[in-house]
């Protein structure tokens, strides 16, 4: 088992040149594309995408996944524009040579019970998966606060109910902690059959504060050991959120990103998990 390190490089800086310099310093050869120059990936122009592609090629950096915002809209919001955005993002993914696109399962009105919206969410996720199947991409659903799939049982239910090979899971320990879930104890077993990707950050249960991997209550060590033992050989993508965490992204700065990268590498070394 050898895992590939990646990360949300826009947490380093909005400027791709600074992003690439920090990735090189940490010997990380992939990034998860969420934004560049402060513009979300769904809104980057063709010219900016070409400019970014040239920079990545020059640095020898590849794109592990598209960190899209698809599904981060209200469950009652019109779906058509979101489907069009996914088609656009599928084109972007193809241009950067990745088949993995991160998605979410729609914000649920509070204080309504998520179960009230189950069928609506499944119908919407099936529509997204139909496009993904047609375009040859895989949607990696991320557990996130305030969406339908915030807890492991609802994440698994959506994937199983949609029943498409184009809808799989990514796993964010910090997000689970912030939802009152013990990530490995309560989530890993349910989601491992569908896991194609890993978002790496940790959090303190007492406050929700995001911390580097292994320094919180996210049971990151236990999850990494289980992935090692099951032969996982995919991407582990740093999403540190050490300086700022928001509903549509986060920021760490160069030093924070490097601190998060070094914490993850220390855990991998301690667990005898090779990385590249």
Coordinates of C-alpha atoms in Angstrom, one line a residue:
X1 CA 0.0 0.0 0.0
X2 CA 1.3 3.4 -1.1
X3 CA -0.9 6.4 -0.7
X4 CA -0.7 9.6 -2.7
X5 CA -0.7 12.9 -0.9
X6 CA -2.7 15.8 -2.2
X7 CA -4.3 18.9 -0.8
X8 CA -6.5 21.9 -1.2
X9 CA -3.7 24.2 -2.4
X10 CA -6.0 27.3 -2.2
X11 CA -5.6 27.0 1.6
X12 CA -2.0 28.0 1.0
X13 CA -2.7 31.1 -1.0
X14 CA -5.1 32.3 -3.7
X15 CA -2.0 32.6 -6.0
X16 CA -1.1 29.3 -7.8
X17 CA 2.6 30.3 -7.9
X18 CA 2.7 30.3 -4.1
X19 CA 0.6 27.2 -3.9
X20 CA 3.0 25.3 -6.1
X21 CA 6.1 26.6 -4.2
X22 CA 4.7 25.2 -0.9
X23 CA 3.7 21.9 -2.4
X24 CA 7.2 21.5 -3.8
X25 CA 8.7 22.2 -0.4
X26 CA 6.6 19.4 1.0
X27 CA 7.3 17.0 -1.9
X28 CA 3.5 16.9 -2.7
X29 CA 2.9 16.3 -6.4
X30 CA -0.9 16.6 -6.5
X31 CA -3.5 19.2 -5.5
X32 CA -7.3 19.1 -5.2
X33 CA -8.6 21.9 -7.3
X34 CA -11.2 24.1 -5.5
X35 CA -10.2 27.6 -6.5
X36 CA -7.4 29.7 -8.0
X37 CA -6.9 33.5 -7.9
X38 CA -9.8 33.5 -5.5
X39 CA -12.3 32.1 -8.1
X40 CA -14.1 28.9 -7.5
X41 CA -13.3 26.1 -9.9
X42 CA -16.9 26.1 -11.2
X43 CA -16.5 29.7 -12.3
X44 CA -13.0 29.7 -13.7
X45 CA -12.9 30.8 -17.4
X46 CA -11.4 28.7 -20.1
X47 CA -8.5 31.1 -20.3
X48 CA -7.8 30.8 -16.6
X49 CA -8.0 27.0 -16.7
X50 CA -5.5 27.0 -19.5
X51 CA -3.2 29.3 -17.6
X52 CA -3.5 27.1 -14.5
X53 CA -2.8 24.0 -16.5
X54 CA 0.4 25.5 -17.9
X55 CA 1.5 26.3 -14.4
X56 CA 0.8 22.8 -13.1
X57 CA 2.5 21.2 -16.0
X58 CA 5.6 23.4 -15.4
X59 CA 5.7 22.3 -11.8
X60 CA 5.1 18.7 -12.4
X61 CA 1.9 18.8 -10.3
X62 CA -1.3 16.9 -11.2
X63 CA -4.9 17.2 -10.1
X64 CA -6.1 14.5 -7.8
X65 CA -9.8 15.6 -7.7
X66 CA -12.0 18.6 -8.4
X67 CA -13.1 20.0 -5.0
X68 CA -16.4 21.2 -6.4
X69 CA -19.2 22.9 -4.5
X70 CA -21.9 20.8 -6.2
X71 CA -24.7 20.0 -3.8
X72 CA -23.9 22.9 -1.4
X73 CA -27.3 24.5 -2.2
X74 CA -30.6 24.2 -0.4
X75 CA -32.5 21.0 -0.9
X76 CA -35.4 23.1 -2.3
X77 CA -33.3 25.2 -4.6
X78 CA -33.7 24.7 -8.3
X79 CA -31.7 21.7 -9.5
X80 CA -31.3 22.6 -13.2
X81 CA -28.5 25.1 -12.7
X82 CA -26.6 22.7 -10.4
X83 CA -26.8 20.0 -13.1
X84 CA -25.4 22.4 -15.6
X85 CA -22.6 23.3 -13.2
X86 CA -21.8 19.6 -12.8
X87 CA -21.5 19.3 -16.6
X88 CA -19.1 22.2 -16.7
X89 CA -17.0 20.7 -13.8
X90 CA -17.0 17.3 -15.7
X91 CA -15.3 19.2 -18.6
X92 CA -12.8 20.7 -16.2
X93 CA -12.1 17.3 -14.6
X94 CA -11.4 15.8 -18.0
X95 CA -9.1 18.7 -18.9
X96 CA -7.0 18.1 -15.8
X97 CA -7.0 14.3 -16.2
X98 CA -8.9 13.4 -13.1
X99 CA -12.1 11.3 -12.7
X100 CA -12.9 12.3 -9.1
X101 CA -15.3 15.2 -8.3
X102 CA -16.2 16.0 -4.7
X103 CA -19.9 16.7 -4.1
X104 CA -22.4 17.2 -1.2
X105 CA -26.0 16.2 -0.5
X106 CA -27.8 19.5 -0.1
X107 CA -28.4 21.8 2.9
X108 CA -31.4 20.9 5.0
X109 CA -33.5 23.7 6.5
X110 CA -33.1 23.9 10.3
X111 CA -34.6 22.8 12.6
X112 CA -36.3 20.3 10.2
X113 CA -35.4 16.7 10.6
X114 CA -33.2 15.5 7.7
X115 CA -35.3 12.3 7.3
X116 CA -38.1 14.5 6.0
X117 CA -36.1 15.2 2.9
X118 CA -34.7 11.7 2.3
X119 CA -36.5 10.9 -0.9
X120 CA -35.9 14.4 -2.3
X121 CA -32.2 14.1 -1.6
X122 CA -31.9 10.6 -3.1
X123 CA -33.7 11.8 -6.3
X124 CA -31.3 14.8 -6.6
X125 CA -28.2 12.7 -6.0
X126 CA -29.4 10.2 -8.6
X127 CA -29.7 13.0 -11.1
X128 CA -26.1 14.0 -10.4
X129 CA -24.9 10.4 -10.6
X130 CA -26.7 10.0 -14.0
X131 CA -24.6 12.8 -15.4
X132 CA -21.4 11.4 -13.8
X133 CA -22.0 8.0 -15.3
X134 CA -22.6 9.6 -18.7
X135 CA -19.4 11.7 -18.4
X136 CA -17.2 9.0 -16.9
X137 CA -16.5 10.6 -13.6
X138 CA -16.9 9.5 -10.0
X139 CA -18.7 11.7 -7.5
X140 CA -17.1 11.5 -4.0
X141 CA -19.7 12.5 -1.5
X142 CA -18.2 14.4 1.4
X143 CA -19.9 14.4 4.9
X144 CA -20.5 18.0 5.9
X145 CA -22.3 19.9 8.6
X146 CA -25.9 20.9 7.9
X147 CA -26.3 18.8 4.7
X148 CA -28.3 15.6 4.5
X149 CA -25.2 13.4 4.6
X150 CA -23.8 14.8 7.8
X151 CA -23.7 11.5 9.6
X152 CA -22.3 8.1 8.5
X153 CA -25.7 6.4 8.4
X154 CA -27.2 9.0 6.1
X155 CA -24.1 9.1 3.9
X156 CA -24.2 5.3 3.4
X157 CA -28.0 5.4 2.9
X158 CA -27.7 7.9 0.0
X159 CA -25.0 5.9 -1.8
X160 CA -26.7 2.6 -1.3
X161 CA -30.1 4.0 -2.4
X162 CA -28.8 5.7 -5.5
X163 CA -27.1 2.5 -6.4
X164 CA -24.7 4.0 -8.9
X165 CA -21.0 3.1 -9.3
X166 CA -20.5 6.8 -10.1
X167 CA -21.5 7.9 -6.5
X168 CA -18.9 6.9 -3.9
X169 CA -17.6 8.4 -0.6
X170 CA -14.9 10.6 0.7
X171 CA -14.3 10.7 4.5
X172 CA -13.7 13.8 6.6
X173 CA -13.0 13.1 10.2
X174 CA -13.1 16.7 11.4
X175 CA -16.6 17.2 9.9
X176 CA -17.8 14.1 11.6
X177 CA -16.4 15.3 15.0
X178 CA -18.2 18.6 14.5
X179 CA -21.5 16.6 14.1
X180 CA -21.0 14.7 17.3
X181 CA -19.8 11.5 15.6
X182 CA -16.8 9.4 16.5
X183 CA -15.4 9.0 13.0
X184 CA -13.7 5.6 13.1
X185 CA -15.9 3.9 15.6
X186 CA -19.2 5.0 14.1
X187 CA -18.4 5.8 10.5
X188 CA -15.5 3.9 9.0
X189 CA -17.2 0.5 8.8
X190 CA -20.3 1.9 7.1
X191 CA -18.4 3.9 4.5
X192 CA -15.2 1.8 3.8
X193 CA -17.0 -0.2 1.0
X194 CA -17.6 3.0 -0.9
X195 CA -14.4 5.0 0.1
X196 CA -12.4 6.3 -2.9
X197 CA -10.8 9.3 -1.3
X198 CA -9.8 10.8 2.1
X199 CA -10.0 14.4 3.2
X200 CA -7.5 15.0 6.0
X201 CA -8.2 17.2 8.9
X202 CA -8.9 16.7 12.6
X203 CA -11.0 18.5 15.2
X204 CA -11.6 18.8 19.0
X205 CA -14.9 17.5 20.1
X206 CA -15.1 20.0 23.0
X207 CA -15.0 23.1 20.8
X208 CA -15.1 22.0 17.1
X209 CA -11.7 23.6 16.5
X210 CA -9.9 22.2 13.5
X211 CA -6.4 20.9 14.3
X212 CA -3.7 18.9 12.4
X213 CA -4.2 15.2 11.8
X214 CA -3.8 13.1 15.0
X215 CA -4.1 16.1 17.3
X216 CA -7.8 16.0 17.8
X217 CA -10.7 13.6 18.5
X218 CA -11.1 12.4 14.8
X219 CA -9.6 9.0 15.4
X220 CA -7.4 9.7 12.4
X221 CA -4.7 7.2 13.5
X222 CA -7.2 4.4 13.8
X223 CA -8.7 5.2 10.4
X224 CA -5.3 5.3 8.7
X225 CA -4.3 2.0 10.3
X226 CA -7.5 0.4 9.1
X227 CA -7.0 1.8 5.6
X228 CA -3.5 0.4 5.6
X229 CA -4.8 -3.0 6.7
X230 CA -7.5 -3.0 4.0
X231 CA -5.0 -2.1 1.2
X232 CA -6.2 1.4 0.5
X233 CA -3.9 3.0 -2.1
X234 CA -5.8 6.2 -3.0
X235 CA -5.4 9.9 -2.4
X236 CA -5.2 11.5 1.0
X237 CA -6.0 15.2 0.5
X238 CA -5.0 17.8 3.1
X239 CA -7.8 20.3 4.0
X240 CA -6.3 21.9 7.1
X241 CA -8.6 24.8 7.8
X242 CA -6.1 26.0 10.5
X243 CA -6.6 29.7 10.1
X244 CA -10.2 29.9 8.9
X245 CA -13.0 27.5 8.3
X246 CA -16.2 28.4 6.5
X247 CA -19.1 26.9 4.8
X248 CA -17.6 27.1 1.4
X249 CA -13.9 26.7 2.1
X250 CA -11.1 27.3 4.5
X251 CA -7.6 28.9 4.8
X252 CA -4.4 27.9 6.5
X253 CA -1.6 30.0 5.0
X254 CA 1.7 28.6 3.9
X255 CA 3.0 27.8 7.4
X256 CA -0.3 26.2 8.5
X257 CA -0.5 24.0 5.4
X258 CA 3.1 22.9 6.0
X259 CA 2.3 22.1 9.6
X260 CA -0.7 20.0 8.6
X261 CA 1.4 18.2 5.9
X262 CA 4.1 17.4 8.4
X263 CA 1.6 16.1 11.0
X264 CA 0.1 13.7 8.4
X265 CA 3.5 12.5 7.2
X266 CA 4.5 11.8 10.8
X267 CA 1.4 9.7 11.3
X268 CA 2.0 7.8 8.1
X269 CA 5.6 7.1 9.0
X270 CA 4.7 6.0 12.5
X271 CA 2.1 3.6 10.9
X272 CA 4.6 2.3 8.3
X273 CA 2.4 3.6 5.4
X274 CA 4.5 4.7 2.4
X275 CA 3.4 7.8 0.6
X276 CA 4.3 9.6 -2.6

